[in-house]
Amino acid sequence: MSFLEVTSFLFDGFIISLLIFGVTLLLGAPLGLPIAFCSMSRFKPLKYLSKVIVWIVRGIPLMLQIFIIYYVPGLLFGFQLFGQVDRFFLLEYGIMDAGRITAVLIAFTLNYACYFSEIYRGGIESISKGQYEAGYVLGMTKSQIFRKIILKQVIQRIVPPMSNEIITLIKDTALANCIMVCEIIKQAKELAATKAMIWPLFYTGVFYLLFVGLLTVVLGKLEKKLSYFRS
Amino acid sequence: MSILEVKNIKKSFGKTEVLKDVSFTLEEGEVLSIIGSSGSGKTTILRCINQLETADSGFIKVNGEVFFDGENRPKKEDPKEKRRKQLLVGLVFQNFNLFPQYNVLENVTLAAKLQATELPEYKENKVKINAEIDEKAKDILGKVGLLDKLNNYPCELSGGQQQRVSIARALILEPKILFFDEPTSALDPELTGEILKVIKSLAEEKVTMVIVTHEMSFAKAVSSKVIFMDNGVIEEEGTPEEVFDNPKSHRTKEFISKFDD
Ligand SMILES: Nc1ncnc2c1ncn2[C@@H]1O[C@H](COP(=O)(O)OP(=O)(O)OP(=O)(O)O)[C@@H](O)[C@H]1O
Ligand SMILES: [Mg+2]
């Protein structure tokens, strides 16, 4: 296999890595918000429920969560849910791994939503009470205070920790190969097994590095753009 | 009719009784200074009047409107009504609490512009209304000497300038009474003068004000009425001459003598 062929073969896997990355970010980031609000809720049952969920999700290795989501429905209901999805998409559209990828996406989204929610909560709680009170004595509504005063300050504060999580996320996508999803590392292992080529496994690092480099630049720009004020 | 009536206000935080039966009145155009040692309840009474804190019992009336009535509390107060009342009073905080992401002009106009969106004619006249608010803000910022800082962010200003912005931010809503909670305490001594000058000029314009302060000579010069609070009660009340020059209460004498030098 030529270098170009290997690159193309690995790139097919990296597309799957990027898919997991993109979907997790797109669904997990918004999902973190209601979780954050629940964990700050004055309604105790809701607060403790969300705290317990966050505790479990952050307390268990992500790989184990992928196994749980993928296998437990089958163990409980005697019905391989994701296996069926797999077969359906493969037969109908010729798409590989659809069921496995779905399981991975669910696990990743839940996991990252919980991490994000903690970042949001920390950001919101770090805004001084005086900001709310200033808005309040100026006759603003609660929603105006949140949208016009608090939100941007929270965003400024959460961009650095979110950047860290986002960079961790792209590397975490490698975990998907624990249930045989053809992300880039799985592809490289495939080459090692079938073609006895070990170097592509190390070559995958270049893909991650380039993408993380891009993320660092983009997130750094965002951070800089928000640094025009100091709160 | 007094513009501010505070009657028998009591307030505890847990087991600490912070306000033990506080009553006073204020007439339109008057300037009231509240002095007293740390922890005597000065901030708490201001916060109760400004609806940031709810008293336990008593009665508060501003401009003829009931702000709080311990005997007759509404079960659930309409937030819109509460905001309407809120606009009758303005509060300047010790630590300014400017909105860091907005520049000086935006800080001053934000609340007024949000208010304006509720006007029935807002949709048609949006541009004109906002332009008027900007003009008004510039007017006020001119008065407090900040016309050259319109586009600066709070982090680029000195403490004294920030406090002047926060005064302008309160003034644009034309409150009936403007409250100050130690407006100079967070400032370097050399910056207190500019704030006191602004307050003095407001007093000359007959703006009704309540000022919690540790600046005794300033309180004496600017106020029409002085209250000395001690341990949750009004220990002494009167004209500046009465309270500063001829205090009747022993506690007042003791407190004021600490500032003599
Ligand atoms: N939210 C609160 N919870 C509990 N205790 C409070 C709270 N706010 C104020 N207190 C207590 O109430 C007392 C009076 O506080 P307050 O801030 O009104 O005093 P102050 O006269 O403004 O003092 P200072 O000159 O230091 O500002 C203090 O003992 C304070 O610890
Ligand atoms: Mg105080």
Coordinates of C-alpha atoms and ligand atoms in Angstrom, one line a residue:
Chain A
M1 CA 0.0 0.0 0.0
S2 CA 1.4 3.4 -0.9
F3 CA 1.6 6.3 1.5
L4 CA -1.2 8.0 -0.3
E5 CA -3.4 4.9 -0.1
V6 CA -2.7 4.6 3.6
T7 CA -3.4 8.3 4.1
S8 CA -6.7 8.0 2.3
F9 CA -7.6 4.8 4.3
L10 CA -6.9 6.6 7.6
F11 CA -8.7 9.7 6.5
D12 CA -11.9 7.6 6.0
G13 CA -11.5 6.7 9.7
F14 CA -10.7 10.3 10.7
I15 CA -14.0 11.4 9.1
I16 CA -15.7 9.1 11.6
S17 CA -13.6 10.7 14.4
L18 CA -14.7 14.1 13.2
L19 CA -18.3 13.0 13.1
I20 CA -18.3 11.9 16.7
F21 CA -16.5 15.1 17.6
G22 CA -19.0 17.3 15.7
V23 CA -22.2 15.6 16.9
T24 CA -21.0 15.5 20.5
L25 CA -20.2 19.2 20.4
L26 CA -23.4 20.1 18.6
L27 CA -25.7 18.1 20.9
G28 CA -23.7 18.0 24.1
A29 CA -23.0 21.7 24.4
P30 CA -26.7 22.7 24.4
L31 CA -27.7 19.7 26.5
G32 CA -25.3 20.8 29.2
L33 CA -27.3 24.0 29.7
P34 CA -30.5 22.4 31.1
I35 CA -28.3 20.1 33.2
A36 CA -26.5 23.1 34.6
F37 CA -29.8 24.9 35.4
C38 CA -31.1 21.8 37.1
S39 CA -28.1 21.4 39.3
M40 CA -28.5 25.0 40.3
S41 CA -32.3 24.7 40.8
R42 CA -33.9 25.6 44.1
F43 CA -36.2 22.6 43.7
K44 CA -34.2 20.0 45.7
P45 CA -35.2 16.8 44.0
L46 CA -34.3 18.1 40.5
K47 CA -31.0 19.5 41.9
Y48 CA -30.0 16.2 43.5
L49 CA -31.1 14.2 40.5
S50 CA -28.9 16.1 38.2
K51 CA -26.0 16.1 40.7
V52 CA -26.2 12.3 40.9
I53 CA -26.3 12.0 37.1
V54 CA -23.3 14.2 36.7
W55 CA -21.5 12.3 39.5
I56 CA -22.1 8.9 37.7
V57 CA -21.3 10.2 34.3
R58 CA -18.1 11.8 35.4
G59 CA -17.2 9.0 37.8
I60 CA -17.2 6.2 35.3
P61 CA -14.7 5.8 32.5
L62 CA -16.1 6.9 29.2
M63 CA -15.1 3.6 27.6
L64 CA -17.3 1.8 30.2
Q65 CA -20.2 4.1 29.4
I66 CA -19.9 3.2 25.7
F67 CA -20.0 -0.5 26.7
I68 CA -23.0 0.1 28.9
I69 CA -25.0 2.0 26.3
Y70 CA -24.1 -0.5 23.6
Y71 CA -24.7 -3.7 25.4
V72 CA -27.1 -3.1 28.3
P73 CA -30.3 -2.7 26.2
G74 CA -29.5 -6.1 24.7
L75 CA -28.9 -7.6 28.1
L76 CA -32.1 -6.1 29.6
F77 CA -34.5 -6.7 26.7
G78 CA -32.8 -9.6 25.0
F79 CA -32.8 -7.5 21.9
Q80 CA -29.6 -6.1 20.3
L81 CA -31.0 -2.6 19.6
F82 CA -27.9 -1.1 18.0
G83 CA -27.1 -4.4 16.2
Q84 CA -30.5 -4.1 14.5
V85 CA -29.8 -0.4 13.6
D86 CA -26.4 -1.6 12.2
R87 CA -28.0 -4.3 10.1
F88 CA -30.8 -2.0 8.9
F89 CA -28.5 0.8 7.6
L90 CA -26.1 -1.7 6.1
L91 CA -28.8 -3.5 4.2
E92 CA -30.7 -0.4 3.1
Y93 CA -28.0 2.1 2.4
G94 CA -24.8 0.2 2.7
I95 CA -23.6 2.3 5.7
M96 CA -21.2 0.5 8.0
D97 CA -21.4 0.7 11.7
A98 CA -24.5 2.9 12.0
G99 CA -25.8 1.2 15.1
R100 CA -22.4 1.2 16.8
I101 CA -21.8 4.9 15.9
T102 CA -25.2 5.7 17.3
A103 CA -24.4 4.1 20.6
V104 CA -21.1 6.0 20.7
L105 CA -22.8 9.3 19.9
I106 CA -25.2 8.8 22.7
A107 CA -22.5 7.9 25.2
F108 CA -20.3 10.8 24.1
T109 CA -23.1 13.3 24.1
L110 CA -24.3 12.4 27.6
N111 CA -20.8 12.3 28.9
Y112 CA -19.7 15.6 27.5
A113 CA -23.0 17.3 28.3
C114 CA -22.3 16.6 32.0
Y115 CA -18.8 17.9 31.8
F116 CA -20.0 21.0 29.9
S117 CA -22.8 21.5 32.5
E118 CA -20.2 21.7 35.2
I119 CA -18.3 24.3 33.3
Y120 CA -21.5 26.3 32.7
R121 CA -22.4 26.0 36.4
G122 CA -19.0 27.2 37.5
G123 CA -19.2 30.1 35.0
I124 CA -22.6 31.2 36.1
E125 CA -21.9 30.9 39.8
S126 CA -18.7 33.0 39.4
I127 CA -20.6 36.1 38.3
S128 CA -21.0 38.4 41.3
K129 CA -24.3 39.0 42.9
G130 CA -23.8 42.7 42.3
Q131 CA -24.3 42.3 38.6
Y132 CA -27.7 40.8 39.1
E133 CA -28.6 43.5 41.7
A134 CA -27.4 46.3 39.5
G135 CA -29.7 45.0 36.7
Y136 CA -32.5 44.5 39.1
V137 CA -32.4 48.1 40.6
L138 CA -32.3 49.4 37.0
G139 CA -35.7 47.8 36.5
M140 CA -34.6 44.9 34.2
T141 CA -36.5 41.6 34.1
K142 CA -34.8 38.4 35.1
S143 CA -34.5 37.3 31.5
Q144 CA -33.1 40.7 30.5
I145 CA -30.5 40.4 33.2
F146 CA -29.5 37.0 32.1
R147 CA -29.4 37.7 28.4
K148 CA -28.0 41.2 28.4
I149 CA -25.7 41.2 31.4
I150 CA -24.8 37.8 32.7
L151 CA -24.5 35.7 29.5
K152 CA -21.6 37.4 27.9
Q153 CA -19.6 37.4 31.1
V154 CA -20.2 33.7 31.5
I155 CA -19.2 33.0 27.9
Q156 CA -16.0 34.9 28.5
R157 CA -15.2 32.9 31.5
I158 CA -16.1 29.5 30.1
V159 CA -14.2 29.7 26.8
P160 CA -10.8 28.6 28.2
P161 CA -12.2 25.6 30.1
M162 CA -14.5 24.7 27.2
S163 CA -11.5 24.9 24.9
N164 CA -9.7 22.3 27.0
E165 CA -12.7 20.0 26.9
I166 CA -13.1 20.4 23.2
I167 CA -9.4 19.5 22.6
T168 CA -9.8 16.5 24.9
L169 CA -12.9 15.5 23.0
I170 CA -11.2 15.0 19.6
K171 CA -8.7 12.7 21.3
D172 CA -11.4 10.8 23.3
T173 CA -13.1 9.9 20.0
A174 CA -10.4 7.1 19.8
L175 CA -12.4 5.3 22.5
A176 CA -15.0 4.5 20.0
N177 CA -12.9 1.7 18.7
C178 CA -13.7 -0.3 21.9
I179 CA -16.9 -1.3 20.1
M180 CA -15.4 -1.7 16.7
V181 CA -16.4 1.7 15.3
C182 CA -14.1 2.4 12.3
E183 CA -12.5 5.6 13.6
I184 CA -9.0 6.4 12.7
I185 CA -7.2 4.3 15.3
K186 CA -9.4 1.3 14.4
Q187 CA -8.5 1.8 10.7
A188 CA -4.8 1.8 11.6
K189 CA -5.2 -1.3 13.7
E190 CA -6.9 -2.9 10.7
L191 CA -3.8 -2.2 8.6
A192 CA -1.6 -3.7 11.3
A193 CA -3.7 -6.8 11.4
T194 CA -4.2 -7.4 7.7
K195 CA -1.2 -5.8 6.1
A196 CA 1.3 -6.1 8.9
M197 CA 2.0 -2.4 8.7
I198 CA 2.6 -0.8 12.1
W199 CA 3.7 2.7 11.0
P200 CA 0.2 3.9 10.1
L201 CA -0.8 3.6 13.8
F202 CA 1.8 6.2 14.7
Y203 CA 0.9 8.3 11.6
T204 CA -2.6 8.8 13.0
G205 CA -1.0 11.2 15.5
V206 CA -0.4 13.6 12.7
F207 CA -4.1 13.8 11.9
Y208 CA -4.9 14.6 15.6
L209 CA -2.1 17.1 15.8
L210 CA -3.2 19.0 12.8
F211 CA -6.8 19.2 13.9
V212 CA -5.8 20.2 17.5
G213 CA -3.6 22.9 16.0
L214 CA -6.5 24.2 14.0
L215 CA -8.8 24.1 17.1
T216 CA -6.2 25.9 19.2
V217 CA -5.9 28.7 16.7
V218 CA -9.7 29.1 16.3
L219 CA -10.5 28.9 20.0
G220 CA -7.6 31.2 20.8
K221 CA -9.0 33.8 18.4
L222 CA -12.4 33.5 20.1
E223 CA -10.8 33.9 23.5
K224 CA -8.9 37.0 22.3
K225 CA -12.1 38.5 20.7
L226 CA -13.8 38.2 24.1
S227 CA -10.9 39.7 26.1
Y228 CA -11.9 43.3 25.3
F229 CA -13.5 43.5 28.7
R230 CA -12.4 42.3 32.1
S231 CA -15.1 41.1 34.5
Chain B
M1 CA -46.7 64.3 51.9
S2 CA -43.2 62.9 52.5
I3 CA -41.6 61.3 49.4
L4 CA -40.2 58.5 51.6
E5 CA -41.8 57.0 54.6
V6 CA -40.1 54.3 56.5
K7 CA -42.1 53.0 59.5
N8 CA -41.1 50.4 62.1
I9 CA -38.9 48.4 59.8
K10 CA -37.5 45.2 61.3
K11 CA -35.2 42.8 59.7
S12 CA -33.3 39.8 60.9
F13 CA -30.9 37.5 59.1
G14 CA -31.3 34.2 60.9
K15 CA -30.8 35.0 64.6
T16 CA -29.1 38.4 64.1
E17 CA -31.6 41.2 64.4
V18 CA -30.1 43.8 62.0
L19 CA -32.9 46.4 62.0
K20 CA -34.8 46.8 65.2
D21 CA -37.7 49.2 64.5
V22 CA -36.3 51.8 62.1
S23 CA -38.6 54.8 61.2
F24 CA -37.9 58.0 59.4
T25 CA -39.3 60.2 56.7
L26 CA -37.8 62.3 53.9
E27 CA -39.2 65.3 52.0
E28 CA -38.8 65.9 48.3
G29 CA -35.6 67.8 47.5
E30 CA -34.0 66.9 50.8
V31 CA -30.7 65.1 51.2
L32 CA -30.4 62.6 54.0
S33 CA -27.1 61.3 55.3
I34 CA -27.0 58.1 57.2
I35 CA -23.9 57.6 59.4
G36 CA -23.0 54.9 61.9
S37 CA -20.5 52.3 62.6
S38 CA -19.9 49.2 60.7
G39 CA -22.6 46.6 61.0
S40 CA -25.2 49.0 62.3
G41 CA -27.6 48.2 59.5
K42 CA -27.2 51.1 57.1
T43 CA -26.8 49.0 54.0
T44 CA -29.6 46.8 55.1
I45 CA -32.1 49.6 55.3
L46 CA -31.1 50.8 51.9
R47 CA -31.5 47.4 50.5
C48 CA -34.9 47.0 52.1
I49 CA -36.1 50.2 50.5
N50 CA -34.7 49.3 47.1
Q51 CA -36.4 45.9 47.2
L52 CA -33.2 43.9 47.2
E53 CA -34.1 42.6 50.7
T54 CA -37.6 42.1 52.1
A55 CA -38.1 43.5 55.6
D56 CA -39.8 41.2 58.3
S57 CA -42.3 43.8 59.3
G58 CA -43.1 47.5 59.1
F59 CA -44.0 49.8 56.3
I60 CA -42.3 51.6 53.4
K61 CA -43.9 54.1 51.1
V62 CA -42.1 55.9 48.2
N63 CA -43.7 58.8 46.4
G64 CA -47.1 57.8 47.7
E65 CA -46.8 54.2 46.6
V66 CA -46.6 51.3 49.1
F67 CA -43.3 49.4 48.6
F68 CA -43.7 47.2 51.6
D69 CA -46.5 46.6 54.0
G70 CA -45.8 44.0 56.6
E71 CA -49.5 43.9 57.6
N72 CA -50.7 43.4 54.1
R73 CA -48.3 41.5 51.9
P74 CA -49.5 40.5 48.5
K75 CA -49.3 36.8 48.1
K76 CA -47.6 37.0 44.8
E77 CA -46.4 40.3 43.6
D78 CA -46.7 41.0 39.9
P79 CA -43.1 41.3 38.7
K80 CA -44.1 44.0 36.2
E81 CA -45.6 46.1 39.0
K82 CA -42.5 45.5 41.1
R83 CA -40.2 46.8 38.3
R84 CA -42.4 49.8 37.8
K85 CA -42.0 50.7 41.4
Q86 CA -38.3 49.9 41.3
L87 CA -37.9 52.7 38.8
L88 CA -39.0 55.2 41.4
V89 CA -35.8 54.6 43.3
G90 CA -32.2 54.4 42.1
L91 CA -29.2 52.9 43.9
V92 CA -25.5 53.6 43.6
F93 CA -23.4 50.8 44.9
Q94 CA -20.2 51.0 46.9
N95 CA -18.4 48.9 44.3
F96 CA -20.1 50.4 41.2
N97 CA -21.2 47.1 39.7
L98 CA -20.9 48.5 36.2
F99 CA -21.5 46.0 33.3
P100 CA -17.9 45.1 32.2
Q101 CA -18.8 44.1 28.6
Y102 CA -20.4 47.5 27.8
N103 CA -18.7 50.8 27.2
V104 CA -19.6 53.9 29.2
L105 CA -22.4 55.0 26.9
E106 CA -23.9 51.6 26.7
N107 CA -23.7 51.1 30.5
V108 CA -25.8 54.3 30.9
T109 CA -28.3 53.6 28.1
L110 CA -28.8 49.8 28.6
A111 CA -31.7 49.9 31.1
A112 CA -33.4 52.9 29.4
K113 CA -33.3 51.2 26.0
L114 CA -34.7 48.0 27.4
Q115 CA -37.5 50.1 29.1
A116 CA -38.2 51.7 25.7
T117 CA -38.9 48.4 24.0
E118 CA -42.0 48.2 26.0
L119 CA -43.4 51.4 24.6
P120 CA -46.3 50.9 22.2
E121 CA -44.7 53.2 19.6
Y122 CA -41.3 51.5 19.9
K123 CA -41.5 49.5 16.6
E124 CA -42.1 52.5 14.4
N125 CA -39.8 54.9 16.2
K126 CA -37.0 52.6 17.2
V127 CA -34.2 54.5 15.7
K128 CA -35.4 57.9 17.0
I129 CA -36.1 56.6 20.5
N130 CA -32.7 55.1 20.8
A131 CA -31.1 58.2 19.5
E132 CA -32.9 60.3 22.1
I133 CA -31.7 58.0 24.8
D134 CA -28.2 58.3 23.6
E135 CA -28.5 62.1 23.6
K136 CA -29.9 62.1 27.1
A137 CA -27.1 59.8 28.3
K138 CA -24.5 62.1 26.8
D139 CA -26.1 65.0 28.5
I140 CA -25.8 63.3 31.9
L141 CA -22.3 62.0 31.2
G142 CA -21.4 65.6 30.3
K143 CA -22.6 66.7 33.7
V144 CA -20.5 64.2 35.5
G145 CA -17.5 65.1 33.3
L146 CA -17.2 61.9 31.3
L147 CA -17.9 63.0 27.7
D148 CA -14.4 62.0 26.6
K149 CA -14.9 58.4 27.9
L150 CA -18.1 57.4 26.1
N151 CA -16.4 54.5 24.2
N152 CA -14.2 53.3 27.1
Y153 CA -14.9 50.1 28.9
P154 CA -15.1 50.0 32.7
C155 CA -11.8 48.2 33.0
E156 CA -10.2 51.2 31.4
L157 CA -11.5 53.7 33.9
S158 CA -10.4 54.8 37.4
G159 CA -12.6 54.0 40.3
G160 CA -13.8 57.5 40.5
Q161 CA -14.7 57.5 36.8
Q162 CA -16.5 54.2 37.2
Q163 CA -18.5 55.5 40.1
R164 CA -19.5 58.6 38.1
V165 CA -20.7 56.3 35.3
S166 CA -22.8 54.4 37.8
I167 CA -24.3 57.6 39.1
A168 CA -25.1 58.6 35.5
R169 CA -26.6 55.1 34.9
A170 CA -29.0 55.6 37.8
L171 CA -29.8 59.2 36.9
I172 CA -30.9 58.5 33.3
L173 CA -34.0 56.6 34.7
E174 CA -35.0 59.8 36.7
P175 CA -35.6 58.2 40.0
K176 CA -37.6 60.0 42.6
I177 CA -35.0 59.2 45.2
L178 CA -31.4 58.3 44.6
F179 CA -29.7 56.2 47.2
F180 CA -25.9 55.9 47.6
D181 CA -24.3 53.2 49.7
E182 CA -20.9 54.5 50.7
P183 CA -20.2 55.8 47.2
T184 CA -16.6 56.7 48.0
S185 CA -15.5 53.8 50.3
A186 CA -14.0 51.7 47.5
L187 CA -12.0 54.7 46.1
D188 CA -8.5 55.9 46.8
P189 CA -8.7 59.0 49.0
E190 CA -7.6 61.3 46.2
L191 CA -10.6 60.2 44.1
T192 CA -13.4 60.7 46.6
G193 CA -13.5 64.5 45.9
E194 CA -14.8 64.0 42.3
I195 CA -17.7 61.9 43.5
L196 CA -18.6 64.2 46.4
K197 CA -18.5 67.1 43.9
V198 CA -21.0 65.3 41.7
I199 CA -23.3 64.6 44.6
K200 CA -23.1 68.2 45.7
S201 CA -24.1 69.4 42.3
L202 CA -27.1 67.0 42.4
A203 CA -28.1 68.4 45.8
E204 CA -28.0 71.9 44.3
E205 CA -30.4 70.7 41.6
K206 CA -32.7 69.5 44.4
V207 CA -32.4 65.8 43.6
T208 CA -33.8 63.9 46.6
M209 CA -31.0 61.7 47.9
V210 CA -30.2 59.3 50.7
I211 CA -26.4 58.8 51.3
V212 CA -24.8 56.3 53.5
T213 CA -21.3 57.7 54.2
H214 CA -18.3 57.8 56.4
E215 CA -17.4 61.3 55.0
M216 CA -18.5 63.4 58.0
S217 CA -17.6 66.8 56.8
F218 CA -19.2 66.1 53.5
A219 CA -22.4 64.8 55.2
K220 CA -22.4 68.0 57.3
A221 CA -22.1 70.2 54.3
V222 CA -24.5 68.6 51.9
S223 CA -27.3 67.2 53.9
S224 CA -30.5 68.7 55.1
K225 CA -31.0 65.9 57.6
V226 CA -28.7 63.4 59.3
I227 CA -29.4 60.0 60.9
F228 CA -27.0 58.2 63.2
M229 CA -27.6 54.5 63.2
D230 CA -26.3 52.3 65.9
N231 CA -26.9 48.6 66.4
G232 CA -30.0 48.5 64.3
V233 CA -31.8 51.5 65.7
I234 CA -31.8 55.2 64.9
E235 CA -29.9 56.6 67.8
E236 CA -30.1 60.2 66.8
E237 CA -31.7 62.2 64.0
G238 CA -31.8 65.9 63.1
T239 CA -30.2 68.7 61.1
P240 CA -26.5 68.4 60.5
E241 CA -25.9 71.1 63.1
E242 CA -27.9 69.2 65.7
V243 CA -26.3 65.9 65.1
F244 CA -22.7 66.9 64.5
D245 CA -22.4 70.0 66.8
N246 CA -24.8 69.2 69.6
P247 CA -25.4 65.5 69.7
K248 CA -27.8 64.6 72.5
S249 CA -27.0 60.9 72.7
H250 CA -23.9 59.6 74.3
R251 CA -23.3 57.0 71.5
T252 CA -23.5 59.7 68.9
K253 CA -21.0 61.9 70.7
E254 CA -18.6 59.0 71.0
F255 CA -19.0 58.1 67.3
I256 CA -18.5 61.6 66.0
S257 CA -15.6 62.3 68.2
K258 CA -13.7 59.5 66.5
F259 CA -13.8 61.6 63.3
D260 CA -12.7 64.8 64.8
D261 CA -9.3 65.8 63.8
Ligands
LIG1 N1 -27.4 38.7 53.7 C1 -27.0 38.7 55.0 N2 -27.0 37.5 55.7 C2 -26.6 37.5 57.0 N3 -26.3 38.6 57.7 C3 -26.2 39.8 57.0 C4 -26.6 39.9 55.6 N4 -26.5 41.2 55.3 C5 -26.0 41.8 56.3 N5 -25.9 41.0 57.4 C6 -25.5 41.4 58.8 O1 -26.3 42.5 59.1 C7 -25.5 43.4 59.9 C8 -25.7 44.8 59.4 O2 -25.1 44.8 58.1 P1 -25.1 46.1 57.1 O3 -24.4 45.7 55.9 O4 -26.5 46.6 57.0 O5 -24.3 47.1 58.0 P2 -23.7 48.5 57.6 O6 -24.1 49.5 58.6 O7 -23.9 48.8 56.2 O8 -22.1 48.3 57.8 P3 -20.9 48.8 57.0 O9 -20.6 50.2 57.4 O10 -19.8 47.9 57.3 O11 -21.2 48.8 55.5 C9 -24.1 42.9 59.9 O12 -23.9 42.3 61.2 C10 -24.1 41.9 58.8 O13 -23.2 40.9 59.1
MG2 MG -22.8 48.9 54.4

